C-alpha positions as MATLAB code, in Angstrom:
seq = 'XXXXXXXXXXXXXXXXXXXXXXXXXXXXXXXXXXXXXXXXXXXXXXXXXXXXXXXXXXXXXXXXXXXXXXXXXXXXXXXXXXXXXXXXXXXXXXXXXXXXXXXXXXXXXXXXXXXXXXXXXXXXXXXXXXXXXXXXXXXXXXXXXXXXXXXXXXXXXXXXXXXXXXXXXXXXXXXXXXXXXXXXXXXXXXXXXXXXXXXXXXXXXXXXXXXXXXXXXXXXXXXXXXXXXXXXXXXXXXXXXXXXXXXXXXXXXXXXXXXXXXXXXXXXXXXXXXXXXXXXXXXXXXXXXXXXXXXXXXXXXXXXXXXXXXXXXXXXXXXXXXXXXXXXXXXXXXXXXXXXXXXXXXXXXXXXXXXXXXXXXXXXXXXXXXXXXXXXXXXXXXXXXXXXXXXXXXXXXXXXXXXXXXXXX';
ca = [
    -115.028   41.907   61.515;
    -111.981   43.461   62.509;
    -109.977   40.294   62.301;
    -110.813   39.905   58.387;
    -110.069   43.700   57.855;
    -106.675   43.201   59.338;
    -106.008   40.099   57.568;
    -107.055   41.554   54.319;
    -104.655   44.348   54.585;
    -101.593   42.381   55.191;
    -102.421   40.154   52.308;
    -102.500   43.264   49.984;
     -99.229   44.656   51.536;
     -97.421   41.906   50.518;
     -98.533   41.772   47.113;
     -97.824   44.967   46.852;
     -94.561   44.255   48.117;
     -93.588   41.531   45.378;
     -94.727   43.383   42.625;
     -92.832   46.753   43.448;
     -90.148   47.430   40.872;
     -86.837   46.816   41.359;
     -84.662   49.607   42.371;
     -82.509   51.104   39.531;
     -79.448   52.502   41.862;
     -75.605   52.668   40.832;
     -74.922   49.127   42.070;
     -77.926   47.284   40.118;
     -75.770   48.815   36.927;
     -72.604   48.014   37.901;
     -73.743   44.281   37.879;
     -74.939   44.555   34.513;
     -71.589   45.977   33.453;
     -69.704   43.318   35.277;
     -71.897   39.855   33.749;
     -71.086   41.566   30.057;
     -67.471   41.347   30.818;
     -67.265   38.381   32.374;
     -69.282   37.240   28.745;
     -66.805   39.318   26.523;
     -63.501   37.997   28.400;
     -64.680   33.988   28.302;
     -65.720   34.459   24.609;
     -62.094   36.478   23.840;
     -60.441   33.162   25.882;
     -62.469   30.902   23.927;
     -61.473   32.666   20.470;
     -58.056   32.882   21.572;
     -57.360   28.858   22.463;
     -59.180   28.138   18.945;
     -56.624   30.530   17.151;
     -53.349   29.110   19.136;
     -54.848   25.900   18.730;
     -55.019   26.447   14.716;
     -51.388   28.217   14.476;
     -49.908   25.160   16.250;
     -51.734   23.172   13.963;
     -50.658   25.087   10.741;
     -47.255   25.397   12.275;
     -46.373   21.534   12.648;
     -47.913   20.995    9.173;
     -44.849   23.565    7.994;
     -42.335   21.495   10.210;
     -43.712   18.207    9.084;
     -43.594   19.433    5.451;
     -40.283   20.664    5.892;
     -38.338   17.511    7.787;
     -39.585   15.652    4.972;
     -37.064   17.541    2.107;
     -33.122   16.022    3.153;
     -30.889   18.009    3.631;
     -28.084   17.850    1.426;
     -24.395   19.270    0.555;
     -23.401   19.740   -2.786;
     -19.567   20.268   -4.067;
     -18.795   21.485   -7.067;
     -16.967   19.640   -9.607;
     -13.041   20.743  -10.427;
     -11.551   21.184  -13.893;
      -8.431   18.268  -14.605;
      -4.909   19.823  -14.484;
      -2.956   19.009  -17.550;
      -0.407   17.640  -15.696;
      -2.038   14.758  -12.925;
      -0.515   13.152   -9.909;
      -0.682    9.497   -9.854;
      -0.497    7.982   -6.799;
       0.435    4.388   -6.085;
       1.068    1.927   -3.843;
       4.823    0.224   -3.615;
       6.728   -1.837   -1.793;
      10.566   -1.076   -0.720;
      13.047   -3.882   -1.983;
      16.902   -4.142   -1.802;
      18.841   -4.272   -4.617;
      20.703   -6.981   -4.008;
      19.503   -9.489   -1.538;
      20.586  -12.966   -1.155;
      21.229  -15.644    1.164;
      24.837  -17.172    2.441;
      25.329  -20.300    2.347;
      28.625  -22.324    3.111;
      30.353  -23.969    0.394;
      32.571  -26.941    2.426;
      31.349  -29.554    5.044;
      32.419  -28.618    8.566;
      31.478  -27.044   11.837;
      31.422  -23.374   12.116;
      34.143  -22.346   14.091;
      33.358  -18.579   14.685;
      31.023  -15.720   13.310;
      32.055  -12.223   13.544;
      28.857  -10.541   12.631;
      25.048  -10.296   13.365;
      21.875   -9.241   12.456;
      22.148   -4.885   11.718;
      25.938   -5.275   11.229;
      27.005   -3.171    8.028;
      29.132   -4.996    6.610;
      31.741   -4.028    3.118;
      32.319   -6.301    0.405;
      34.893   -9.107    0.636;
      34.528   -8.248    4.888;
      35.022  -11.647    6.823;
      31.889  -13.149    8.267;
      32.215  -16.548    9.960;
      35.245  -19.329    9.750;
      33.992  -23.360    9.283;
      36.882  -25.823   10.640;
      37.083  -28.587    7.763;
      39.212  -31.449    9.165;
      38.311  -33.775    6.411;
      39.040  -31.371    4.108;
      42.283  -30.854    5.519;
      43.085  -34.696    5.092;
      41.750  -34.745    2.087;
      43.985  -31.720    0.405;
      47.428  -33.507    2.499;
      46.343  -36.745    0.586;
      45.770  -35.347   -2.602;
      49.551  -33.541   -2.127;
      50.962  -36.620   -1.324;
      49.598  -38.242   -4.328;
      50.565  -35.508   -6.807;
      54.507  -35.898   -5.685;
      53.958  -39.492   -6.409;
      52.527  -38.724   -9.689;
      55.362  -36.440  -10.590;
      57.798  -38.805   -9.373;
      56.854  -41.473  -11.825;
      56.282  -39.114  -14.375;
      59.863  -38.097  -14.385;
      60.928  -41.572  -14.720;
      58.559  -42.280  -17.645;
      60.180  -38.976  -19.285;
      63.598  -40.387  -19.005;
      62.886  -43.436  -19.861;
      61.230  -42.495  -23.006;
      64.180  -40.010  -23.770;
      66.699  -43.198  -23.451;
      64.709  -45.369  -25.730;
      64.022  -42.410  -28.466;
      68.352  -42.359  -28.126;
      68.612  -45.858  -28.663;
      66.475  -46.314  -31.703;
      68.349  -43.684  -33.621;
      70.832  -46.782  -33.476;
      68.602  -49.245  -33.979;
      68.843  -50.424  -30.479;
      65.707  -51.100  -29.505;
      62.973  -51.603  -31.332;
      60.126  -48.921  -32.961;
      57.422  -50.785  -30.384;
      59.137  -50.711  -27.157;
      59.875  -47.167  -28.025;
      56.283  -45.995  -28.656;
      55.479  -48.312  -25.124;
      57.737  -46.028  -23.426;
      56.419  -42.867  -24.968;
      52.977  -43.369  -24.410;
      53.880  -44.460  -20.811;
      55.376  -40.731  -19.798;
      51.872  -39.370  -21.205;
      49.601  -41.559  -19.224;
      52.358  -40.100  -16.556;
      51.926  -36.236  -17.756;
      48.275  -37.214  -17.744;
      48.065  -38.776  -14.742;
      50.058  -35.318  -13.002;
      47.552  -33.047  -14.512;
      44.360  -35.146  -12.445;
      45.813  -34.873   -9.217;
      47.070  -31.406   -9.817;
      43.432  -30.632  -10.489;
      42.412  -32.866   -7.502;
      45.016  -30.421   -5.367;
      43.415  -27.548   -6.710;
      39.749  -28.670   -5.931;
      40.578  -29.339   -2.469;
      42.529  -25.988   -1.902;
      39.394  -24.085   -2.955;
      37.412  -26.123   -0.554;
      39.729  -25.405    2.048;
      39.522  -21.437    1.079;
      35.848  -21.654    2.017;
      36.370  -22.210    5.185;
      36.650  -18.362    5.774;
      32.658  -17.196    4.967;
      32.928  -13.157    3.435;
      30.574  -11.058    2.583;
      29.519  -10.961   -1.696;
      28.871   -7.212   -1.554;
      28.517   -3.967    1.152;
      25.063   -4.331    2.942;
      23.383   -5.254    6.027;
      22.900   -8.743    7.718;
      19.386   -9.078    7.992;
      19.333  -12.824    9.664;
      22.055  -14.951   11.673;
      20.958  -18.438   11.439;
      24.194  -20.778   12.855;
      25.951  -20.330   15.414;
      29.472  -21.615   16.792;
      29.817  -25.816   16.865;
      27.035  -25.888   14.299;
      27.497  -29.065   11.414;
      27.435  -27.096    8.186;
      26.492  -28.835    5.373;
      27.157  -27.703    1.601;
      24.733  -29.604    0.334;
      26.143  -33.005   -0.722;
      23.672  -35.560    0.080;
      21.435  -33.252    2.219;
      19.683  -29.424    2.335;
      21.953  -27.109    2.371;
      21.625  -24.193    5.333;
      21.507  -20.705    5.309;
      24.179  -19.527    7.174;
      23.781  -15.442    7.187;
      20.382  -13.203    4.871;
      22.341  -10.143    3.409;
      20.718   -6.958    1.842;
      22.239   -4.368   -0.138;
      20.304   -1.344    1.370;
      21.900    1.794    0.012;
      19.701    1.745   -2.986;
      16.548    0.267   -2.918;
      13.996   -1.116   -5.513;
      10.012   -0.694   -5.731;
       8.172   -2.228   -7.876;
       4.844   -0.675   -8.946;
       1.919   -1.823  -10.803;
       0.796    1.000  -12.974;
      -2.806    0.851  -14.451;
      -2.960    0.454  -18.316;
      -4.621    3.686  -18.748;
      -1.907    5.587  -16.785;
       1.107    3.340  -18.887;
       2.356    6.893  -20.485;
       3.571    7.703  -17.258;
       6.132    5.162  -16.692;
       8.655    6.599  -19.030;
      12.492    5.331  -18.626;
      14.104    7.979  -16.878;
      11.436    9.807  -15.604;
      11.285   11.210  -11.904;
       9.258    9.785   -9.346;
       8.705   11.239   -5.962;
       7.985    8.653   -2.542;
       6.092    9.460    0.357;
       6.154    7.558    3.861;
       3.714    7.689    6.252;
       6.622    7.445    8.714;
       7.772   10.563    7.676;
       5.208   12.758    7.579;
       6.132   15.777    4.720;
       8.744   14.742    3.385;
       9.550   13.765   -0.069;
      12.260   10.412   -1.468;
      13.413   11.095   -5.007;
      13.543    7.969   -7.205;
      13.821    7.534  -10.854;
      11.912    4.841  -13.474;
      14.446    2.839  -14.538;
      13.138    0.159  -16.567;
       9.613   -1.401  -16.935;
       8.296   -5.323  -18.456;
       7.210   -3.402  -21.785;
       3.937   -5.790  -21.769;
       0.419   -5.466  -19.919;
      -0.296   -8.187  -17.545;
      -3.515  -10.037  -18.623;
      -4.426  -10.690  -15.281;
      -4.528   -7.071  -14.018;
      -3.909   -5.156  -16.503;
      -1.118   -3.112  -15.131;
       2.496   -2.214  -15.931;
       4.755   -3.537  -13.564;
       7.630   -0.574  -13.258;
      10.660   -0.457  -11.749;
      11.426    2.698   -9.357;
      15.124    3.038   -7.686;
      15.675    5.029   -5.558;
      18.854    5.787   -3.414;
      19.289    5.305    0.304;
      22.412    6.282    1.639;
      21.657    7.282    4.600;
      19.518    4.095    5.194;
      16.539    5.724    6.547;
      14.307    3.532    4.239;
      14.029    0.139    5.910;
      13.658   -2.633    3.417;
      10.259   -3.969    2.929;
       8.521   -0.613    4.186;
       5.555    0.675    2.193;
       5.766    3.452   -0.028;
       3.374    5.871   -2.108;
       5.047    6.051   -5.220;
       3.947    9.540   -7.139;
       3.712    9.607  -11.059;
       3.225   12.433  -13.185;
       1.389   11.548  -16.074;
       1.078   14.522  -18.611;
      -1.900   15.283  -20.445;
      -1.651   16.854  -24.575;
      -2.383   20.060  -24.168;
      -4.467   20.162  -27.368;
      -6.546   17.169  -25.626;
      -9.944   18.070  -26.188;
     -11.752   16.040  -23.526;
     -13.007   18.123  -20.564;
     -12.423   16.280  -17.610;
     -13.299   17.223  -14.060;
     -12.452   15.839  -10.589;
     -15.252   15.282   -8.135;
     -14.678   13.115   -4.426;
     -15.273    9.383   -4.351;
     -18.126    9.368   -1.668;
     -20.861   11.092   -4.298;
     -21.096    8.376   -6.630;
     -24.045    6.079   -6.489;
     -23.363    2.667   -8.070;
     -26.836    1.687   -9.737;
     -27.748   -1.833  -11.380;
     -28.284    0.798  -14.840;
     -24.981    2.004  -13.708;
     -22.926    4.627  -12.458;
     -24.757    8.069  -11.507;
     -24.292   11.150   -9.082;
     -26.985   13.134   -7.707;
     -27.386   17.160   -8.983;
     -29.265   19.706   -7.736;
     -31.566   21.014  -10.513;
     -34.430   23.707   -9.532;
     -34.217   22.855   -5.929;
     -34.701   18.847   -7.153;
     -32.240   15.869   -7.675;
     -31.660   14.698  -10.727;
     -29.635   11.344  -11.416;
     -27.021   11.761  -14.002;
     -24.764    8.929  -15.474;
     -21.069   10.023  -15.926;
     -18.101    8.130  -17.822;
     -15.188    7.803  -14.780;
     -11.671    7.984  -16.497;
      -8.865    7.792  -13.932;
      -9.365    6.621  -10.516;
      -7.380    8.604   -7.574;
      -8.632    6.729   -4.531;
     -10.544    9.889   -2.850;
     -11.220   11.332   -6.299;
     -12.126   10.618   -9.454;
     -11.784   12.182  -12.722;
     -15.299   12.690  -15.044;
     -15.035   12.583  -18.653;
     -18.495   13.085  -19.503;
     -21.861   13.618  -18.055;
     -21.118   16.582  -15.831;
     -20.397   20.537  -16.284;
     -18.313   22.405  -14.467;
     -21.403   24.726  -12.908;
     -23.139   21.133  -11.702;
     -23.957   21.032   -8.238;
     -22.807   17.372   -6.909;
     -24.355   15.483   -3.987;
     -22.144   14.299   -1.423;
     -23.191   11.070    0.404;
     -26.205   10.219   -1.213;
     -28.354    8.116   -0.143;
     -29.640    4.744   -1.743;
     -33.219    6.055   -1.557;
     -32.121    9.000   -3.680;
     -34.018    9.330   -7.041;
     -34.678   11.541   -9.715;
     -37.557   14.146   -8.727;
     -36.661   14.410   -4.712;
     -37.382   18.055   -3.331;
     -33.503   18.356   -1.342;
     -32.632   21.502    0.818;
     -28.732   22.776   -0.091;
     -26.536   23.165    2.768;
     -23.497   25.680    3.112;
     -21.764   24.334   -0.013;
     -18.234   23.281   -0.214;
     -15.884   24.177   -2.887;
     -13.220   22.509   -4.618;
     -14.174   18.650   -5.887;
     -10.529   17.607   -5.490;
      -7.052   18.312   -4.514;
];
């Protein structure tokens, strides 16, 4: 009996144990407080990677939108002067230039000057030994003394007969023999005199001189060398002179720019070898006619060189003023080369119109290498593309960069 009591009261003990409430002290509610945080923080963490994640989102949509409008700079086009520049291209030519060639058979004998020598007119340049020439002119001497020999003796012969038919001497046919015999004579005098003189002017070209003052640009013989004047072969060069104190340049002017060229005007010459500095020259003459083939006006500019700093053959810019009436009524305006966009419908530039580009056709009048000059289809507040690309088209959203001013120079 006692053992069931005891076992029934531990039983209830326990029971009693496991359904006791649970203590409600400081640290039971200091749990509570810490699960509620831990709750709040992971939901503010959860909130907070949605949000970034959203922002990044919305952000790249912005930058995606954004990189999608080019970038673009725009000039602004600049009004024509009334007087323009023309700039061309020229080459420098001497005003006289011309080859020497020998005039007698021979062998040079000696050449005193050589490619760069200056040389003055009528200055001796080489010497050609001529022996048959020599022969030759001591024949030809020879023969006129014979020549004058018998034509003395036909003139007094045809004095004695004219005496004796005043006396009926001699007959009116043996006197006419005799007279027409000192003509063949006088005749006969006058050929080899010429023949003499023929030969002596051979013989003076033995000595080579120089036509006019210049510069020996070439040297092609040299001493023991056969010349040959050209009988029964080519003839050779002997020296390539160049009259280099003035020089020529022709220059093809474009038929639209033809009222430049005006006899007399002043041109100005640039060289790239000299760097800022200005050559005056002056129009002096031009063909008067436009060539069919490319339309141009081919004008003659001299200009003088006596200081020979231009070398002949170097190439010039050649600088034209062309004057515009003042009472000219066209509005033109200069814009630069690389913002025109060459369409099969034709020529355009791009123009910034309410933050859009719009494709405009323009009339081009003169063409100035890095510029060109607008006569219509632009205003002077129009905001140009420069470098446009092919894919450019009427419509295109385009951001504006720092613009530029000033469409030409």
């Amino acid at each position: 009996m006692n053992t069931t009591g005891n076992n029934t009261s531990e039983v209830n003990e326990t029971d009693t144990a496991r359904l006791a409430p649970v203590p409600s002290g400081p640290s039971s509610r200091w749990l509570l407080v810490g699960l509620a945080a831990a709750v709040i923080a992971l939901g503010i963490v959860i909130y907070s990677g949605i949000h970034e994640r959203a922002q990044a989102e919305s952000t790249l949509g912005v930058r995606t939108e954004r990189a999608a409008v080019p970038i673009v700079t725009v000039v602004q086009p600049s009004s024509g002067a009334v007087t323009q520049e023309i700039v061309l291209p020229g080459d420098t030519q001497a005003f006289n230039d011309t080859p020497i060639y020998a005039r007698t058979n021979g062998y040079l004998k000696h050449w005193y000057v050589d490619i760069g020598t200056h040389v003055q007119q009528g200055q001796l340049l080489a010497e050609i030994d001529t022996p048959e020439i020599d022969q030759q002119l001591e024949q030809a001497r020879a023969d006129l003394k014979n020549a004058q020999a018998n034509e003395q003796l036909a003139q007094i012969t045809a004095a004695r007969w004219l005496g004796l038919l005043k006396t009926n001497s001699v007959s009116k046919q043996e006197t006419d023999q005799a007279v027409s015999d000192l003509s063949a004579r006088q005749a006969s005098v006058d050929s080899m005199t010429a023949n003499v003189h023929r030969l002596e002017q051979l013989q003076s070209f033995e000595k080579v001189y120089a036509p006019f003052a210049g510069v020996i640009t070439a040297r092609n013989t040299d001493i023991g060398a056969l010349i040959n004047a050209g009988a029964g072969g080519v003839p050779q060069e002997l020296f390539h002179m160049a009259s280099v104190n003035k020089l020529r340049v022709y220059v093809a002017v474009p038929e639209v720019d033809s009222q430049a060229a005006q006899n007399g005007a002043t041109a100005t010459l640039t060289l790239e070898e000299f760097p800022g500095e200005i050559f005056q020259g002056t129009i002096v003459r031009n063909s008067d006619s436009i060539d069919l083939a490319s339309r141009t006006l081919n004008v003659e500019v001299d200009v003088h060189n006596a200081q020979n700093r231009i070398k002949t053959g170097a190439y010039v810019f050649v600088h034209l003023k062309n004057p515009r009436s003042p009472h000219d009524s066209t509005q033109s305006l200069t814009i630069p080369a690389n913002t025109l966009l060459f369409r099969s419908e034709g020529l355009r530039v791009g123009v910034i119109r309410n933050g859009r580009a719009e494709l405009i056709a323009i009339t081009i009048g003169r063409d100035f290498g890095a510029t060109v000059e607008v006569v219509n289809g632009l205003q002077p507040t129009d905001q140009v593309i420069v470098n446009p690309s092919d894919s450019l088209a009427s419509g295109n959203r385009v951001q504006v960069s720092a613009p530029q001013t000033g469409g030409a120079n």
